[in-house]
CSV table of C-alpha atoms in Angstrom, one decimal:
chain,number,residue,atom,x,y,z
C,1,MET,CA,115.0,-157.1,-52.3
C,2,LYS,CA,113.2,-158.2,-49.2
C,3,LYS,CA,110.7,-161.1,-49.5
C,4,VAL,CA,107.2,-159.9,-48.8
C,5,CYS,CA,105.1,-162.3,-46.7
C,6,SER,CA,101.5,-162.2,-46.9
C,7,PRO,CA,99.2,-162.9,-43.9
C,8,TYR,CA,98.7,-166.6,-43.2
C,9,PHE,CA,95.1,-167.8,-43.3
C,10,ASP,CA,94.4,-171.3,-42.0
C,11,PRO,CA,92.4,-173.0,-44.8
C,12,ASP,CA,90.3,-174.8,-42.1
C,13,PHE,CA,89.4,-171.6,-40.3
C,14,ASP,CA,86.1,-171.1,-42.2
C,15,ASP,CA,85.0,-174.6,-41.2
C,16,LEU,CA,85.8,-174.0,-37.5
C,17,PRO,CA,82.4,-172.7,-36.3
C,18,GLU,CA,80.8,-175.6,-38.1
C,19,ARG,CA,83.1,-178.1,-36.3
C,20,ILE,CA,82.5,-176.4,-32.9
C,21,TYR,CA,78.8,-176.0,-33.2
C,22,GLY,CA,77.9,-178.7,-35.7
C,23,PRO,CA,76.7,-178.3,-39.3
C,24,PRO,CA,73.0,-177.6,-40.1
C,25,CYS,CA,71.0,-180.7,-40.9
C,26,ARG,CA,71.7,-182.1,-44.4
C,27,VAL,CA,68.3,-182.8,-46.0
C,28,CYS,CA,67.7,-184.9,-49.1
C,29,ILE,CA,64.2,-185.2,-50.6
C,30,ASP,CA,63.6,-188.4,-52.7
C,31,ASN,CA,60.6,-188.4,-54.9
C,32,ASP,CA,61.5,-191.3,-57.1
C,33,SER,CA,62.2,-194.3,-55.0
C,34,MET,CA,58.6,-194.8,-53.8
C,35,GLU,CA,55.4,-194.7,-55.7
C,36,ASP,CA,53.2,-193.6,-53.0
C,37,SER,CA,55.2,-191.6,-50.7
C,38,THR,CA,58.1,-189.0,-50.6
C,39,ILE,CA,61.3,-190.0,-48.6
C,40,VAL,CA,62.9,-187.3,-46.5
C,41,LYS,CA,66.4,-188.1,-45.4
C,42,VAL,CA,68.1,-186.2,-42.7
C,43,ASP,CA,71.6,-186.4,-41.2
C,44,SER,CA,73.4,-184.2,-38.8
C,45,VAL,CA,75.5,-184.0,-35.7
C,46,ASN,CA,73.1,-185.3,-33.0
C,47,LYS,CA,71.8,-183.2,-30.2
C,48,GLN,CA,69.1,-183.9,-27.6
C,49,GLY,CA,65.8,-182.8,-28.9
C,50,LEU,CA,66.8,-182.7,-32.6
C,51,LEU,CA,64.6,-185.6,-33.6
C,52,LEU,CA,61.5,-183.9,-32.0
C,53,GLU,CA,62.4,-180.6,-33.9
C,54,VAL,CA,62.5,-182.4,-37.2
C,55,VAL,CA,59.2,-184.2,-36.5
C,56,GLN,CA,57.6,-180.9,-35.5
C,57,VAL,CA,58.6,-179.4,-38.9
C,58,LEU,CA,57.0,-182.3,-40.8
C,59,THR,CA,53.9,-182.2,-38.5
C,60,ASP,CA,53.5,-178.4,-38.8
C,61,MET,CA,53.2,-178.9,-42.6
C,62,ASN,CA,50.3,-181.4,-42.1
C,63,LEU,CA,52.4,-184.3,-43.4
C,64,THR,CA,51.7,-187.9,-42.4
C,65,ILE,CA,54.7,-190.0,-41.5
C,66,SER,CA,53.9,-193.5,-42.6
C,67,LYS,CA,57.3,-195.0,-42.0
C,68,SER,CA,60.6,-194.0,-40.4
C,69,TYR,CA,64.0,-195.4,-39.5
C,70,ILE,CA,66.1,-193.5,-36.9
C,71,SER,CA,69.7,-194.0,-35.8
C,72,SER,CA,71.8,-191.6,-33.7
C,73,ASP,CA,74.6,-193.7,-32.2
C,74,ALA,CA,78.1,-192.3,-32.1
C,75,GLY,CA,77.0,-188.7,-32.0
C,76,TRP,CA,75.5,-188.7,-35.4
C,77,PHE,CA,71.8,-188.3,-36.3
C,78,MET,CA,70.5,-190.2,-39.4
C,79,ASP,CA,66.8,-190.5,-40.1
C,80,VAL,CA,64.6,-191.5,-43.0
C,81,PHE,CA,60.9,-190.4,-43.1
C,82,HIS,CA,58.3,-191.8,-45.6
C,83,VAL,CA,55.8,-188.9,-45.7
C,84,LYS,CA,52.5,-188.0,-47.6
C,85,ASP,CA,50.5,-184.9,-47.8
C,86,GLU,CA,47.1,-184.4,-46.2
C,87,HIS,CA,45.4,-186.1,-49.1
C,88,GLY,CA,47.6,-189.2,-48.9
C,89,ASN,CA,49.8,-188.4,-51.9
C,90,LYS,CA,53.5,-187.9,-52.3
C,91,LEU,CA,54.8,-184.4,-52.4
C,92,THR,CA,54.7,-182.7,-55.8
C,93,ASP,CA,54.7,-179.0,-54.9
C,94,GLN,CA,58.3,-177.8,-55.2
C,95,ARG,CA,57.6,-174.9,-52.7
C,96,VAL,CA,56.6,-177.5,-50.1
C,97,ILE,CA,59.8,-179.4,-50.8
C,98,ASN,CA,61.9,-176.3,-50.5
C,99,THR,CA,60.2,-175.3,-47.3
C,100,ILE,CA,61.1,-178.7,-45.8
C,101,GLN,CA,64.7,-178.5,-46.8
C,102,GLN,CA,65.0,-174.9,-45.5
C,103,ALA,CA,63.2,-175.5,-42.2
C,104,ILE,CA,65.0,-178.7,-41.3
C,105,GLY,CA,68.3,-177.7,-42.8
C,106,THR,CA,68.6,-174.8,-40.4
C,107,LYS,CA,67.6,-176.7,-37.2
C,108,LYS,CA,70.1,-176.6,-34.3
C,109,VAL,CA,69.3,-177.4,-30.8
C,110,SER,CA,70.9,-175.2,-28.1
C,111,PRO,CA,71.9,-176.7,-24.7
C,112,ARG,CA,69.2,-174.7,-23.0
C,113,SER,CA,66.4,-176.0,-25.3
C,114,ALA,CA,67.5,-179.5,-24.5
C,115,GLN,CA,66.3,-179.1,-20.9
C,116,PRO,CA,62.5,-178.8,-21.0
C,117,LYS,CA,60.5,-177.9,-17.9
C,118,LEU,CA,57.3,-179.2,-16.6
C,119,TYR,CA,54.9,-176.9,-14.8
C,120,SER,CA,52.7,-177.9,-11.9
C,121,ASN,CA,51.0,-174.6,-12.0
C,122,GLU,CA,47.4,-174.2,-13.2
C,123,ALA,CA,47.9,-171.1,-15.3
C,124,HIS,CA,50.7,-169.1,-16.9
C,125,TYR,CA,50.7,-165.8,-18.6
C,126,GLY,CA,53.0,-164.1,-21.0
C,127,SER,CA,53.0,-162.0,-24.1
C,128,GLU,CA,56.5,-162.3,-25.4
C,129,HIS,CA,55.9,-165.7,-27.0
C,130,SER,CA,52.3,-165.4,-27.9
C,131,THR,CA,50.8,-164.2,-31.2
C,132,ASP,CA,51.4,-160.6,-32.4
C,133,HIS,CA,48.1,-159.2,-30.9
C,134,SER,CA,47.4,-161.5,-27.9
C,135,THR,CA,48.6,-162.7,-24.5
C,136,ALA,CA,49.0,-166.5,-23.9
C,137,ILE,CA,47.3,-168.1,-21.0
C,138,GLU,CA,47.9,-171.8,-19.8
C,139,MET,CA,45.5,-173.5,-17.6
C,140,SER,CA,45.3,-177.1,-16.2
C,141,GLY,CA,43.3,-178.9,-13.6
C,142,THR,CA,40.3,-181.1,-12.9
C,143,ASP,CA,37.7,-181.3,-15.6
C,144,ARG,CA,33.9,-181.1,-15.1
C,145,PRO,CA,30.8,-180.5,-17.2
C,146,GLY,CA,30.5,-176.9,-18.3
C,147,LEU,CA,34.0,-175.9,-17.3
C,148,PHE,CA,35.0,-174.5,-20.7
C,149,SER,CA,31.9,-172.4,-20.8
C,150,GLU,CA,32.7,-171.0,-17.4
C,151,ILE,CA,36.3,-170.1,-18.5
C,152,SER,CA,34.9,-168.4,-21.5
C,153,ALA,CA,32.3,-166.5,-19.6
C,154,ALA,CA,34.9,-165.4,-17.0
C,155,LEU,CA,37.2,-164.0,-19.7
C,156,VAL,CA,34.3,-162.1,-21.3
C,157,ASP,CA,33.3,-160.6,-17.9
C,158,LEU,CA,36.9,-159.4,-17.6
C,159,HIS,CA,36.6,-157.6,-21.0
C,160,CYS,CA,39.0,-160.0,-22.8
C,161,ASN,CA,38.6,-161.3,-26.4
C,162,ILE,CA,39.4,-164.9,-26.8
C,163,VAL,CA,41.6,-164.8,-30.0
C,164,GLU,CA,42.4,-168.5,-30.1
C,165,ALA,CA,42.2,-171.4,-27.8
C,166,HIS,CA,43.1,-175.1,-27.8
C,167,ALA,CA,42.1,-177.6,-25.0
C,168,TRP,CA,42.5,-181.2,-24.3
C,169,SER,CA,40.3,-183.2,-21.8
C,170,HIS,CA,41.5,-186.6,-20.8
C,171,ASN,CA,41.0,-188.9,-17.8
C,172,ALA,CA,38.8,-186.1,-16.1
C,173,ARG,CA,41.7,-183.6,-16.4
C,174,LEU,CA,42.0,-180.7,-18.6
C,175,ALA,CA,44.7,-178.5,-20.2
C,176,CYS,CA,44.1,-175.3,-22.2
C,177,VAL,CA,46.3,-172.9,-24.0
C,178,ALA,CA,44.4,-169.7,-24.9
C,179,HIS,CA,45.4,-166.4,-26.5
C,180,ILE,CA,43.5,-163.4,-25.3
C,181,SER,CA,43.5,-159.6,-26.1
C,182,ASP,CA,42.0,-156.5,-24.6
C,183,GLU,CA,38.3,-156.1,-25.6
C,184,SER,CA,38.5,-152.4,-26.3
C,185,THR,CA,41.9,-152.0,-27.9
C,186,ASP,CA,42.5,-155.5,-29.4
C,187,THR,CA,46.0,-155.5,-28.0
C,188,PRO,CA,48.0,-157.8,-25.7
C,189,ILE,CA,47.3,-157.6,-22.0
C,190,ASP,CA,50.6,-156.9,-20.1
C,191,ASP,CA,49.5,-154.9,-17.1
C,192,PRO,CA,50.5,-156.9,-14.0
C,193,ASN,CA,47.6,-155.8,-12.0
C,194,ARG,CA,45.0,-156.8,-14.6
C,195,LEU,CA,46.8,-160.1,-15.1
C,196,ALA,CA,46.6,-160.7,-11.4
C,197,THR,CA,42.9,-160.1,-11.5
C,198,ILE,CA,42.4,-162.4,-14.5
C,199,GLU,CA,44.5,-165.0,-12.6
C,200,ASP,CA,42.4,-164.7,-9.6
C,201,HIS,CA,39.1,-165.2,-11.4
C,202,LEU,CA,40.3,-168.1,-13.4
C,203,ALA,CA,41.7,-169.7,-10.2
C,204,THR,CA,38.2,-169.4,-8.7
C,205,VAL,CA,36.7,-171.1,-11.8
C,206,LEU,CA,39.3,-173.9,-11.7
C,207,ARG,CA,39.0,-174.6,-8.1
C,208,ALA,CA,35.2,-174.9,-8.2
C,209,THR,CA,35.3,-178.8,-8.7
C,210,THR,CA,33.9,-180.5,-5.6
C,211,ALA,CA,32.6,-183.8,-6.9
C,212,VAL,CA,36.0,-185.6,-7.2
C,213,SER,CA,38.8,-186.1,-4.7
C,214,TRP,CA,42.3,-186.6,-6.3
C,215,SER,CA,43.9,-188.5,-3.6
C,216,GLY,CA,47.7,-188.9,-4.3
C,217,THR,CA,47.7,-187.4,-7.7
C,218,GLY,CA,49.0,-183.9,-6.9
C,219,THR,CA,46.0,-182.1,-8.1
C,220,ASP,CA,44.2,-181.4,-4.7
C,221,ASN,CA,45.6,-178.0,-4.4
C,222,GLN,CA,44.7,-176.1,-7.5
C,223,GLU,CA,46.7,-173.0,-7.2
C,224,VAL,CA,47.0,-170.5,-10.1
C,225,LYS,CA,50.3,-168.7,-10.6
C,226,THR,CA,51.7,-166.5,-13.3
C,227,GLY,CA,54.9,-167.5,-15.0
C,228,GLU,CA,56.9,-167.6,-18.2
C,229,PHE,CA,55.1,-169.0,-21.2
C,230,LEU,CA,57.5,-171.3,-23.1
C,231,GLY,CA,56.9,-172.6,-26.5
C,232,GLY,CA,58.7,-170.5,-29.0
C,233,GLU,CA,56.9,-169.7,-32.1
C,234,SER,CA,53.1,-169.9,-32.0
C,235,THR,CA,52.9,-173.1,-34.2
C,236,MET,CA,50.3,-175.8,-33.7
C,237,THR,CA,52.9,-178.4,-32.6
C,238,ASN,CA,54.4,-175.9,-30.1
C,239,VAL,CA,51.0,-175.4,-28.6
C,240,GLU,CA,50.3,-179.2,-28.5
C,241,ARG,CA,53.6,-179.8,-26.8
C,242,ARG,CA,52.5,-177.3,-24.1
C,243,LEU,CA,49.2,-179.2,-23.8
C,244,HIS,CA,51.1,-182.5,-23.4
C,245,ARG,CA,53.2,-181.0,-20.7
C,246,LEU,CA,50.3,-179.5,-18.8
C,247,MET,CA,48.4,-182.8,-18.9
C,248,VAL,CA,51.4,-184.5,-17.4
C,249,SER,CA,51.6,-181.9,-14.7
C,250,VAL,CA,48.1,-182.8,-13.5
C,251,SER,CA,48.8,-186.5,-13.8
C,252,ASP,CA,46.2,-187.4,-16.4
C,253,PHE,CA,48.1,-190.6,-16.9
C,254,GLU,CA,46.8,-191.9,-13.5
C,255,GLU,CA,43.5,-193.6,-13.4
C,256,SER,CA,40.7,-191.4,-12.3
C,257,PRO,CA,38.2,-192.5,-9.8
C,258,GLY,CA,35.4,-191.9,-12.3
C,259,GLU,CA,35.9,-190.0,-15.5
C,260,ILE,CA,33.9,-186.9,-15.8
C,261,GLU,CA,32.7,-185.9,-19.2
C,262,GLY,CA,33.5,-182.3,-19.9
C,263,ASP,CA,31.6,-179.9,-22.0
C,264,LEU,CA,33.7,-180.3,-25.1
C,265,ASN,CA,31.6,-178.1,-27.4
C,266,SER,CA,31.9,-174.7,-25.6
C,267,SER,CA,32.0,-171.7,-27.9
C,268,GLY,CA,35.4,-170.3,-28.6
C,269,PHE,CA,37.4,-173.4,-27.9
C,270,ASN,CA,39.1,-175.8,-30.3
C,271,VAL,CA,38.9,-179.1,-28.2
C,272,ASP,CA,40.6,-182.4,-28.8
C,273,GLY,CA,39.9,-185.4,-26.6
C,274,GLY,CA,40.5,-189.1,-26.5
C,275,CYS,CA,38.1,-191.8,-27.8
C,276,ASP,CA,38.0,-195.6,-28.1
C,277,ASP,CA,39.1,-197.5,-31.3
C,278,GLN,CA,35.9,-198.5,-33.0
C,279,GLU,CA,37.3,-201.9,-33.8
C,280,GLY,CA,37.8,-202.6,-30.1
C,281,LYS,CA,41.6,-202.7,-30.4
C,282,ARG,CA,43.4,-201.2,-27.4
C,283,THR,CA,46.7,-199.3,-27.3
C,284,VAL,CA,49.5,-201.6,-26.2
C,285,VAL,CA,52.7,-200.2,-24.8
C,286,SER,CA,55.5,-202.4,-23.5
C,287,VAL,CA,59.0,-201.9,-22.2
C,288,GLU,CA,61.8,-204.4,-22.3
C,289,SER,CA,65.5,-204.3,-21.5
C,290,CYS,CA,68.3,-204.8,-23.9
C,291,ASP,CA,71.1,-205.5,-21.5
C,292,GLU,CA,73.8,-206.2,-24.1
C,293,LYS,CA,73.4,-202.6,-25.5
C,294,GLY,CA,72.3,-200.8,-22.4
C,295,TYR,CA,68.9,-199.7,-23.9
C,296,TRP,CA,65.4,-200.0,-22.9
C,297,ILE,CA,63.1,-201.0,-25.9
C,298,VAL,CA,59.7,-199.2,-25.9
C,299,SER,CA,57.1,-201.0,-28.2
C,300,ILE,CA,53.9,-199.4,-29.2
C,301,GLU,CA,50.9,-200.8,-31.1
C,302,CYS,CA,47.8,-198.7,-31.6
C,303,LYS,CA,45.5,-197.3,-34.2
C,304,ASP,CA,47.3,-195.1,-36.7
C,305,ARG,CA,46.4,-191.4,-37.0
C,306,ARG,CA,48.1,-188.2,-37.9
C,307,ARG,CA,50.5,-186.6,-35.5
C,308,LEU,CA,51.0,-189.9,-33.7
C,309,MET,CA,54.8,-189.9,-34.1
C,310,PHE,CA,54.9,-186.4,-32.8
C,311,ASP,CA,52.9,-187.3,-29.7
C,312,THR,CA,55.1,-190.3,-28.8
C,313,VAL,CA,58.5,-188.6,-29.6
C,314,CYS,CA,57.4,-185.5,-27.7
C,315,THR,CA,56.5,-187.5,-24.6
C,316,LEU,CA,59.8,-189.4,-24.5
C,317,THR,CA,61.8,-186.2,-25.1
C,318,ASP,CA,60.0,-184.2,-22.4
C,319,MET,CA,60.5,-187.2,-20.0
C,320,GLN,CA,64.3,-186.7,-20.5
C,321,TYR,CA,64.9,-189.8,-22.6
C,322,VAL,CA,67.2,-189.9,-25.6
C,323,ILE,CA,66.1,-192.0,-28.6
C,324,PHE,CA,69.0,-193.8,-30.1
C,325,HIS,CA,67.3,-196.0,-32.6
C,326,ALA,CA,63.7,-196.3,-33.8
C,327,SER,CA,61.5,-198.0,-36.4
C,328,ILE,CA,58.1,-196.7,-37.2
C,329,GLY,CA,55.6,-198.4,-39.6
C,330,THR,CA,51.9,-198.8,-40.4
C,331,ARG,CA,49.7,-201.6,-41.7
C,332,ASP,CA,46.0,-201.8,-42.2
C,333,GLY,CA,45.3,-198.7,-40.3
C,334,TYR,CA,47.5,-199.7,-37.3
C,335,ALA,CA,50.8,-198.3,-36.3
C,336,PHE,CA,53.9,-200.1,-34.8
C,337,GLN,CA,56.6,-198.0,-33.2
C,338,GLU,CA,59.8,-199.3,-31.5
C,339,TYR,CA,62.2,-197.0,-29.7
C,340,PHE,CA,65.6,-197.7,-28.2
C,341,ILE,CA,66.1,-195.3,-25.4
C,342,ARG,CA,68.2,-194.3,-22.5
C,343,HIS,CA,67.8,-191.6,-19.9
C,344,ILE,CA,69.5,-188.2,-20.7
C,345,ASP,CA,72.2,-189.1,-18.1
C,346,GLY,CA,73.2,-192.1,-20.1
C,347,TYR,CA,71.5,-194.7,-18.0
C,348,ALA,CA,68.7,-197.1,-18.8
C,349,MET,CA,65.6,-197.4,-16.6
C,350,ASN,CA,66.6,-198.5,-13.1
C,351,THR,CA,63.2,-199.3,-11.4
C,352,GLU,CA,59.9,-200.9,-12.2
C,353,SER,CA,58.1,-197.7,-11.2
C,354,GLU,CA,60.1,-195.8,-13.8
C,355,LYS,CA,59.2,-198.3,-16.4
C,356,GLU,CA,55.5,-198.1,-15.4
C,357,ARG,CA,55.5,-194.3,-15.6
C,358,VAL,CA,56.9,-194.4,-19.2
C,359,ILE,CA,54.1,-196.8,-20.2
C,360,LYS,CA,51.3,-194.8,-18.6
C,361,CYS,CA,52.6,-191.5,-20.0
C,362,LEU,CA,52.8,-192.9,-23.5
C,363,GLU,CA,49.4,-194.4,-23.3
C,364,ALA,CA,48.0,-191.1,-22.1
C,365,ALA,CA,49.8,-189.2,-24.9
C,366,ILE,CA,48.2,-191.5,-27.5
C,367,GLU,CA,44.7,-191.3,-26.0
C,368,ARG,CA,44.5,-187.5,-25.5
C,369,ARG,CA,43.5,-186.7,-29.1
C,370,VAL,CA,40.2,-187.4,-30.7
C,371,CYS,CA,40.3,-190.4,-33.1
C,372,GLU,CA,40.8,-189.4,-36.6
C,373,VAL,CA,38.7,-191.3,-39.3
């Protein structure tokens, strides 16, 4: 009798996709070690942008990160977050804990998403990434008193509903992400001719600033162009990431010749702006070299507030820096952050101008929001 051979299956075959593409993040929620906070531990194969994705998940859930330790050397990402809910308590709702584990545990960063783009345009339109019943608009440029009211009035004149809008004003520049719909049908606007008309009207409004000359900042020519609206799902952190990028595109990190106070209370806009520390403490950002390891060490001291870590990690990531190690802590209402970084090409900063740009961009990212009491 002939021996019957069964098909051979490699026992490691099922693990092959995981070894090629990397496993999902492993997430552990520890609610016992600390009395006043919940510890979220994350480990995974490291990819550029993964840290920001994890911070985005925690920030989207209105959690405050009071302390964090980050290490991603040798291609492996290990992070520990001490988090609290919006009332300053540790997490007790099992549904929230399950959501964190599911949201972070499925995060993978594709090579395409690791290459963010910065726009120099003043407005971008698109409906594929906006909310279900609206079209997204991005605007950026020079701020002036009454500008938000003029933008709102222009959209109303064009028979557009403002479904939702978020705007930042900092250093006499503005950035706005708005969602609009057709006034009569309450549906997204996707007709190219109508979008071109909206673009032309908004360009006229944005170009009307005459009081300030932006010599050398790249904002003299305020052209408005249509383009792809990036940002993925319409979560608050994705909108805020777009606002950060738009602010950088109009060089709000550069000193203005005389800051113009914008109309920050215009109807229909959710506006965030910078403000000074009531105790007179200033934001301090420094950059030092760590020659023996080939890193640059970025140190930040500023008043603590919600979403602070998102703002700093977002800025470094969008500037194409990789965070290899980090330590974040808070004390007496003040935050202390330290990042060990290299450029995405593997090199540390090469020039004083690059170092100066990192400092200015981080300072601007911290100061763009209104102070939270």
